[in-house]
Amino acid sequence: MIKKTILCLCLLFLSLGQACRAEAENEEGVSLSKGGVVELRDASLGFLNLSLVDAVVLALKTNLDVDISRIDPLIEDKDISIEKAPFDPVLRMSGEIRKDETPLNSIFVTGTAPVDFLVQSHEGDAEISVLTPIGATVAMEYDFIKRARTPSGGVAFDPATDTFIEGRITAPLLKKFGVFYNRSKIYMAQNDKKKSIYALRGTAIDIANEVQRAYWDLVKGVENLQVAHKSLQRALKFMKSNELQVQAGILAPIDLAVDKEEVALSEEAIIIAEDEVQDREDKLKLLMNFLNPDVASWLSGITIVPLDKPVWELRDVNLNDSIRVALGNRPEIFERKLAMDNADIETRRKKNELLPQLDIEGGVRFSGLGKDSNDSQDSTYSTHFKSQYAKITLELPIGLRKERAEYAKAKYEERKAKLELTKQEQEVIFDVRDATRQVQTTGELVKSTRKTLEAAQERLDAEEKKYKVGRTTNLEVFRAQESLAIQEARRNKALGDYHIALGELEAAKGIILERLNIILEQQALGNDLIY
């Protein structure tokens, strides 16, 4: 239900104010309004006019891979809270009622011996403690005990209440000491959240790249279909001209057999081109989640009309600049750097754990005694009965086999993370070099197909002129028409492949979203997308 709502709202109200748009054609269906909003003008006709940016935005809003990646930063954010939890104050309270009956062998208390000695007590204890960033634990404790004795001889008053307030601190001096050690897991959790954010951005880049590739493939398919229709129109026009000549007695009827064959072949080419368009359209629909049965059913049958057309302009591409941009923008690089940071943090943690355990503990206690709780508390707060203590503990494990193994393992992990970063940088450079070569190659093909298309058009014009004066056959004219159709298809393919290669290069550089003026949702990314 949520997916359905999102998709329909995207189709009805998707705003693309920052992107430049051409005017939508005046046809029924779904089109862009002048304000840059997708409008459903007649859903029953099933036409959807989409620009490349529209397609990418719809995919990013509805694609399941993006949705899955968007959840990971939210999960990692909770892990940060989990690692911060040990520094939250802890309040402990307990209460106890006891009744102890024991034999008492004391004539000073009862005058006779032995007798039953009964002690009834009510005890309450409350303690609040907090772990500080340096690893020290600070605690404050309050305790009271009310006792009634039977017999009560030998005491000043019965029942009596004892209370005390104690403050103490326990702190490590070597092992587990310091802000870095005690907050290191928080740092690692924060890095994990940043990694998930970069992974989300990487997924968005991959989806945007797949969408632009599928979009331009669809454009190529539509252009090829138009070429097939133009080829059929040329064949029909030429056949009708020949029919008139047959009727005039200039040509023999048998000459029309070649014309009919070429018309049939052109019709077959249209059928094949239409099937190819539908296949490529389904690929784009899949990326935009239009084929999901849980979403609006009419979306799967809608016809997508691409608004953006490939242009002849060729761009200059500088390999060194592209590599520099890629190394500064590819999310995978930052993920590896964060992984290396975590490995370094873990190494420093394990190095600290090789130190001896040297702890100090100190505290002060104020005690009181009275007939009731008020008297006892007054006695305690008077600070007359004061106790102080200090304690030091040294622990020296023999061998440190576990700690040394964990430290060595952490160093290996750190070395591994550095090598993985180097490998990732090389893979990014390879991607950029490959994408740059594709841009250059397809650019040269665009230039070449432009020349061959002009030559094919000149050949067709020449064959038609020669045919009019009887210096060639209709078969040669059809061959020229077929050659022109082939060159038009090659031109469309070269232009589409060139734009796909440009998109691949922008994806390899990690800036395809910026090129399309798309910003991922801030609430999903957080405010710390900077390494």
XYZ file of C-alpha atoms in Angstrom:
531
model
C 0.000 0.000 0.000
C 2.838 2.383 0.826
C 4.608 1.594 -2.453
C 1.429 2.183 -4.371
C 0.894 5.553 -2.736
C 4.484 6.655 -3.317
C 4.455 5.695 -6.982
C 1.152 7.362 -7.730
C 2.163 10.541 -5.916
C 5.472 10.561 -7.811
C 3.654 10.292 -11.118
C 1.150 12.983 -10.210
C 3.246 15.530 -8.336
C 6.964 14.861 -8.979
C 8.660 18.264 -9.019
C 11.773 18.763 -11.107
C 12.314 22.492 -10.803
C 16.127 22.492 -11.059
C 16.293 20.427 -14.247
C 16.075 22.010 -17.674
C 13.178 20.727 -19.732
C 11.985 20.943 -23.297
C 8.294 21.641 -23.920
C 6.149 18.538 -23.800
C 4.519 17.520 -27.042
C 0.824 18.327 -27.385
C -0.474 14.795 -27.147
C -2.801 13.009 -24.764
C -1.453 10.836 -21.975
C 1.002 11.706 -19.192
C 3.321 14.627 -19.819
C 5.357 17.342 -18.161
C 3.556 20.564 -17.389
C 5.300 23.909 -17.777
C 6.038 23.833 -14.067
C 8.021 20.635 -14.459
C 5.454 18.358 -12.784
C 4.402 14.979 -14.133
C 0.692 15.130 -14.922
C -1.655 12.262 -15.662
C -3.901 13.707 -18.348
C -5.705 10.528 -19.339
C -4.756 7.348 -17.511
C -6.981 5.238 -19.759
C -4.703 5.953 -22.734
C -1.700 4.636 -20.852
C 1.027 7.033 -22.023
C 3.746 8.372 -19.741
C 6.137 11.047 -20.975
C 9.368 10.792 -18.974
C 12.653 12.639 -19.034
C 15.819 10.912 -17.874
C 15.722 12.763 -14.545
C 12.069 11.760 -14.044
C 12.988 8.107 -14.546
C 15.932 8.261 -12.140
C 13.896 10.044 -9.450
C 11.080 7.510 -9.711
C 13.566 4.646 -9.475
C 15.297 6.120 -6.422
C 11.953 6.620 -4.695
C 10.555 3.168 -5.414
C 13.443 0.786 -6.161
C 13.658 -1.987 -3.568
C 17.473 -2.067 -3.499
C 17.483 1.613 -2.534
C 14.841 0.982 0.135
C 16.932 -1.801 1.629
C 20.067 0.361 1.667
C 18.119 3.256 3.194
C 17.322 1.158 6.280
C 20.969 0.359 7.070
C 21.909 3.875 8.352
C 18.903 3.756 10.673
C 20.078 0.418 12.050
C 23.638 1.670 12.496
C 22.333 4.770 14.289
C 20.783 2.498 16.905
C 24.118 0.705 17.269
C 25.653 4.057 18.202
C 23.048 4.441 20.946
C 23.823 0.920 22.136
C 27.538 1.722 22.446
C 26.745 4.947 24.335
C 24.480 3.129 26.783
C 27.268 2.057 29.224
C 27.837 5.762 30.006
C 24.248 6.271 31.115
C 23.735 6.641 34.888
C 22.497 3.517 36.644
C 20.204 3.583 39.681
C 20.068 0.438 41.818
C 17.642 0.029 44.740
C 16.989 -2.872 47.040
C 14.920 -3.592 50.138
C 14.994 -6.460 52.630
C 13.043 -7.633 55.656
C 14.739 -10.139 57.940
C 13.792 -12.037 61.094
C 16.643 -13.888 62.791
C 16.161 -15.976 65.926
C 19.377 -17.324 67.465
C 20.493 -18.595 70.898
C 22.250 -15.973 72.995
C 24.786 -16.996 75.607
C 25.331 -13.693 77.444
C 24.418 -12.928 81.043
C 25.303 -9.293 80.436
C 22.241 -8.934 78.192
C 19.631 -11.095 79.884
C 21.011 -11.979 83.298
C 20.511 -15.620 82.486
C 21.812 -17.776 79.692
C 21.141 -19.192 77.211
C 17.953 -17.525 75.813
C 16.364 -16.981 72.446
C 17.639 -13.812 70.800
C 15.347 -12.309 68.143
C 16.445 -9.626 65.684
C 13.970 -8.070 63.255
C 15.371 -5.721 60.637
C 14.217 -3.576 57.730
C 16.927 -2.583 55.289
C 16.887 -0.290 52.249
C 19.710 0.564 49.886
C 19.962 2.929 46.900
C 22.994 3.531 44.716
C 23.534 5.658 41.622
C 26.656 5.163 39.539
C 28.008 6.418 36.219
C 30.902 5.411 34.007
C 32.993 8.410 32.960
C 34.742 8.713 29.571
C 38.166 8.080 31.127
C 36.981 4.699 32.469
C 36.438 5.694 36.097
C 33.210 4.714 37.821
C 31.740 7.250 40.239
C 29.058 6.029 42.688
C 26.942 7.443 45.487
C 25.198 5.071 47.917
C 22.609 5.576 50.652
C 21.725 2.782 53.115
C 19.551 2.468 56.226
C 18.869 -0.443 58.609
C 16.213 -0.449 61.304
C 16.667 -3.180 63.913
C 14.528 -4.335 66.844
C 16.071 -6.761 69.363
C 14.375 -9.080 71.848
C 15.667 -9.002 74.538
C 16.972 -5.488 74.136
C 19.444 -5.377 77.020
C 22.890 -3.931 76.399
C 21.858 -1.229 73.867
C 21.082 2.466 74.318
C 17.730 2.327 72.566
C 15.641 -0.218 70.793
C 14.559 -0.205 68.014
C 17.504 1.651 66.475
C 18.201 2.939 62.963
C 21.609 2.962 61.256
C 22.183 5.023 58.086
C 25.176 5.913 55.986
C 26.003 7.850 52.835
C 29.047 6.795 50.863
C 30.747 8.277 47.814
C 33.422 6.321 45.980
C 35.385 6.275 42.763
C 37.067 3.338 41.035
C 39.446 4.114 38.197
C 41.939 2.199 36.032
C 45.401 3.724 35.649
C 46.841 1.587 32.831
C 44.660 -1.008 31.142
C 41.265 0.329 29.966
C 42.207 3.890 30.935
C 41.528 6.947 28.815
C 38.831 8.629 26.737
C 39.913 6.961 23.506
C 39.708 3.417 24.837
C 36.381 3.847 26.553
C 34.743 5.643 23.628
C 36.424 3.628 20.878
C 33.388 1.429 20.237
C 31.289 4.553 19.808
C 33.774 5.836 17.224
C 33.606 2.517 15.401
C 29.800 2.533 15.437
C 29.788 6.083 14.071
C 32.125 4.969 11.286
C 29.822 2.031 10.557
C 26.920 4.437 10.176
C 28.938 6.574 7.758
C 29.825 3.423 5.834
C 26.151 2.530 5.503
C 25.418 6.060 4.291
C 28.101 5.789 1.635
C 26.779 2.331 0.737
C 23.340 3.900 0.260
C 24.870 6.547 -1.975
C 26.706 3.835 -3.910
C 23.447 1.940 -4.417
C 21.753 5.128 -5.600
C 24.592 5.735 -8.084
C 24.308 2.164 -9.374
C 20.539 2.462 -9.783
C 20.867 5.848 -11.500
C 23.447 4.352 -13.855
C 21.225 1.375 -14.646
C 18.275 3.692 -15.262
C 20.211 5.978 -17.601
C 21.466 2.936 -19.508
C 17.951 1.486 -19.786
C 16.542 4.913 -20.699
C 18.956 5.474 -23.572
C 18.476 1.864 -24.706
C 14.758 2.616 -24.902
C 15.503 5.815 -26.823
C 17.610 3.795 -29.263
C 14.782 1.301 -29.641
C 12.245 4.050 -30.325
C 14.601 5.678 -32.840
C 15.146 2.324 -34.565
C 11.385 1.849 -34.746
C 11.084 5.255 -36.396
C 13.824 4.292 -38.830
C 11.904 1.105 -39.678
C 8.733 3.136 -40.326
C 10.649 5.598 -42.509
C 12.156 2.701 -44.434
C 8.677 1.253 -44.978
C 7.387 4.640 -46.154
C 10.245 4.951 -48.648
C 9.580 1.433 -49.942
C 5.851 2.095 -50.269
C 6.429 5.413 -51.993
C 8.842 3.823 -54.460
C 6.451 0.904 -55.108
C 3.529 3.267 -55.795
C 5.703 5.213 -58.230
C 6.564 1.971 -60.019
C 2.900 0.927 -60.092
C 2.106 4.121 -61.959
C 4.871 3.347 -64.427
C 3.521 -0.184 -64.899
C 0.082 1.247 -65.593
C 1.675 3.606 -68.109
C 3.426 0.678 -69.793
C 6.917 1.935 -68.965
C 7.774 -0.957 -66.613
C 6.921 -4.619 -66.780
C 4.594 -5.988 -64.034
C 7.280 -8.461 -62.987
C 9.386 -5.544 -61.731
C 6.863 -5.017 -58.909
C 7.842 -8.353 -57.340
C 11.053 -6.834 -56.005
C 9.107 -3.858 -54.640
C 6.625 -6.088 -52.798
C 9.449 -8.145 -51.309
C 11.157 -5.042 -49.957
C 7.893 -3.740 -48.488
C 7.332 -7.082 -46.724
C 10.864 -7.022 -45.343
C 10.292 -3.475 -44.052
C 7.097 -4.607 -42.316
C 9.010 -7.456 -40.672
C 11.631 -4.968 -39.476
C 8.858 -2.914 -37.811
C 7.552 -5.994 -35.977
C 11.043 -6.814 -34.697
C 11.683 -3.184 -33.696
C 8.376 -2.999 -31.798
C 9.247 -6.148 -29.837
C 12.666 -4.685 -29.000
C 11.063 -1.459 -27.765
C 8.731 -3.400 -25.459
C 11.629 -5.433 -24.054
C 13.641 -2.297 -23.301
C 10.580 -0.562 -21.894
C 10.022 -3.459 -19.468
C 13.645 -3.183 -18.321
C 13.069 0.460 -17.435
C 9.748 -0.361 -15.772
C 11.464 -3.011 -13.667
C 13.959 -0.461 -12.350
C 11.130 1.965 -11.536
C 9.099 -0.792 -9.801
C 6.244 -0.522 -12.314
C 5.977 -4.308 -12.633
C 5.294 -4.796 -8.927
C 1.859 -6.488 -8.631
C 1.301 -4.747 -5.284
C 1.417 -1.342 -6.977
C -1.134 0.177 -9.376
C -1.844 -2.519 -11.969
C -2.161 -0.079 -14.884
C 1.502 0.961 -14.534
C 2.761 -2.321 -15.987
C 0.809 -1.727 -19.197
C 1.580 1.958 -19.584
C 3.613 3.094 -22.602
C 6.695 5.136 -21.696
C 7.520 7.975 -24.064
C 11.096 9.232 -23.496
C 11.300 13.014 -23.759
C 15.087 13.378 -23.879
C 16.712 12.888 -27.246
C 20.411 12.226 -27.929
C 22.271 15.270 -29.238
C 25.240 15.448 -31.589
C 27.447 17.468 -29.242
C 30.661 15.725 -28.196
C 32.409 16.495 -24.912
C 36.096 16.729 -24.205
C 37.106 14.251 -21.506
C 40.319 14.613 -19.504
C 41.457 11.302 -18.034
C 43.573 12.745 -15.207
C 40.836 15.119 -14.085
C 38.298 12.300 -14.184
C 40.503 10.077 -12.017
C 41.035 12.895 -9.525
C 37.279 13.521 -9.297
C 36.545 9.807 -8.925
C 39.046 9.330 -6.095
C 37.443 12.259 -4.308
C 33.819 11.175 -4.812
C 33.402 7.439 -5.165
C 31.557 6.100 -2.072
C 33.575 2.866 -2.128
C 36.782 4.815 -1.424
C 35.300 6.399 1.681
C 33.893 3.072 2.859
C 37.385 1.577 2.670
C 38.895 4.537 4.505
C 36.346 4.171 7.270
C 37.057 0.441 7.467
C 40.758 1.295 7.780
C 39.928 3.757 10.565
C 38.013 1.065 12.431
C 40.914 -1.344 12.033
C 43.278 1.278 13.458
C 40.936 1.902 16.392
C 40.736 -1.817 17.120
C 44.543 -2.120 17.008
C 44.931 0.676 19.537
C 42.299 -0.949 21.767
C 44.100 -4.273 21.753
C 47.443 -2.611 22.395
C 46.010 -0.987 25.505
C 44.785 -4.357 26.749
C 48.384 -5.607 26.858
C 49.031 -3.308 29.815
C 48.789 -4.513 33.434
C 45.525 -3.978 35.265
C 46.253 -1.236 37.838
C 43.162 0.152 39.575
C 42.675 2.577 42.399
C 39.595 2.933 44.535
C 38.791 5.518 47.138
C 35.796 6.774 49.041
C 34.333 8.499 52.035
C 31.426 7.425 54.250
C 29.310 9.351 56.751
C 27.408 7.188 59.246
C 24.686 7.886 61.774
C 22.599 6.206 64.506
C 19.315 7.144 66.095
C 16.016 5.984 67.549
C 14.280 6.558 64.219
C 15.193 7.459 60.680
C 15.058 11.222 61.269
C 17.473 11.027 64.216
C 19.752 8.701 62.275
C 19.837 10.963 59.209
C 20.552 14.021 61.353
C 23.445 12.118 62.850
C 24.715 11.165 59.390
C 24.495 14.667 57.951
C 26.360 16.048 60.934
C 29.483 14.373 59.358
C 30.664 13.505 62.839
C 31.105 9.823 62.079
C 33.350 9.807 59.052
C 35.269 6.962 57.391
C 37.766 7.215 54.535
C 39.596 4.603 52.549
C 41.899 4.176 49.556
C 42.754 0.963 47.735
C 45.081 -0.023 44.923
C 44.971 -3.294 42.971
C 47.579 -4.643 40.554
C 46.878 -7.607 38.287
C 49.674 -9.139 36.188
C 48.557 -11.940 33.870
C 51.313 -14.425 33.118
C 51.852 -14.962 29.419
C 49.107 -12.716 27.948
C 48.531 -15.345 25.267
C 45.003 -14.203 24.435
C 45.818 -10.483 24.509
C 48.929 -10.863 22.353
C 47.050 -12.983 19.801
C 44.214 -10.438 19.623
C 46.698 -7.578 19.193
C 48.513 -9.433 16.395
C 45.182 -10.218 14.738
C 44.152 -6.556 14.910
C 47.413 -5.518 13.236
C 46.809 -8.013 10.434
C 43.286 -6.661 10.000
C 44.660 -3.135 9.793
C 47.177 -4.178 7.148
C 44.428 -5.956 5.249
C 42.236 -2.822 5.351
C 45.060 -0.726 3.900
C 45.589 -3.206 1.064
C 41.850 -3.265 0.353
C 41.847 0.533 0.141
C 44.728 0.438 -2.345
C 42.933 -2.238 -4.356
C 39.716 -0.212 -4.340
C 41.537 2.871 -5.578
C 43.023 0.841 -8.424
C 39.596 -0.527 -9.316
C 38.186 3.005 -9.369
C 41.019 4.141 -11.645
C 40.358 1.142 -13.906
C 36.627 1.992 -14.037
C 37.391 5.595 -14.982
C 39.945 4.625 -17.619
C 37.547 2.103 -19.140
C 34.634 4.572 -19.077
C 36.825 7.297 -20.589
C 37.866 5.001 -23.433
C 34.215 4.139 -24.067
C 33.345 7.839 -24.295
C 36.181 8.443 -26.721
C 35.388 5.335 -28.784
C 31.664 6.010 -29.030
C 32.435 9.659 -29.790
C 34.565 8.601 -32.751
C 31.791 6.253 -33.842
C 29.345 9.167 -33.752
C 31.622 11.100 -36.106
C 32.067 8.082 -38.357
C 28.359 7.223 -38.557
C 27.568 10.840 -39.387
C 29.807 10.585 -42.451
C 28.515 7.175 -43.513
C 24.916 8.377 -43.081
C 25.583 11.350 -45.352
C 27.231 9.036 -47.886
C 24.275 6.613 -47.774
C 21.844 9.479 -48.358
C 23.910 10.691 -51.311
C 23.998 7.168 -52.722
C 20.204 6.849 -52.464
C 19.705 10.230 -54.142
C 22.061 9.197 -56.925
C 20.373 5.823 -57.436
C 16.931 7.457 -57.600
C 18.156 9.943 -60.230
C 19.769 7.122 -62.243
C 16.559 5.081 -61.970
C 14.501 7.928 -63.379
C 16.652 7.988 -66.524
C 16.809 4.195 -66.767
C 20.441 3.756 -65.889
C 19.837 1.411 -62.895
C 17.298 -1.087 -61.594
C 14.780 -0.882 -58.812
C 16.800 -3.531 -56.973
C 19.740 -1.126 -56.703
C 17.413 1.592 -55.407
C 16.115 -0.751 -52.715
C 19.663 -1.693 -51.814
C 20.453 1.994 -51.404
C 17.345 2.422 -49.250
C 18.350 -0.559 -47.129
C 21.863 0.833 -46.762
C 20.432 4.184 -45.656
C 18.204 2.453 -43.057
C 21.217 0.520 -41.752
C 23.275 3.688 -41.439
C 20.413 5.495 -39.707
C 20.206 2.638 -37.198
C 23.993 2.730 -36.728
C 23.780 6.491 -36.195
C 21.082 6.021 -33.528
C 23.081 3.276 -31.837
C 26.262 5.354 -31.840
C 24.470 8.380 -30.371
C 22.707 6.282 -27.727
C 25.896 4.421 -26.841
C 27.728 7.736 -26.553
C 25.203 9.072 -24.043
C 25.290 5.771 -22.149
C 29.098 6.010 -22.054
C 28.833 9.560 -20.689
C 26.522 8.299 -17.948
C 28.871 5.404 -17.205
C 31.735 7.886 -16.847
C 29.727 10.096 -14.481
C 28.889 6.995 -12.430
C 32.548 5.915 -12.428
C 33.448 9.387 -11.170
C 30.714 9.172 -8.503
C 28.942 12.359 -9.609
C 26.047 11.090 -11.711
C 23.468 12.209 -9.130
C 24.911 15.724 -9.048
C 24.901 15.859 -12.855
C 21.191 15.046 -12.746
C 20.556 17.610 -9.962
C 19.374 14.882 -7.591
C 19.946 15.092 -3.826
C 19.244 12.078 -1.641
C 16.861 12.530 1.282
C 18.628 14.307 4.147
C 16.759 12.377 6.832
C 18.124 9.127 5.416
C 21.677 10.374 5.033
C 22.094 12.305 8.247
C 24.454 15.265 8.589
C 27.803 13.489 8.629
C 28.367 12.397 5.033
C 31.891 13.820 5.144
C 34.838 11.574 5.905
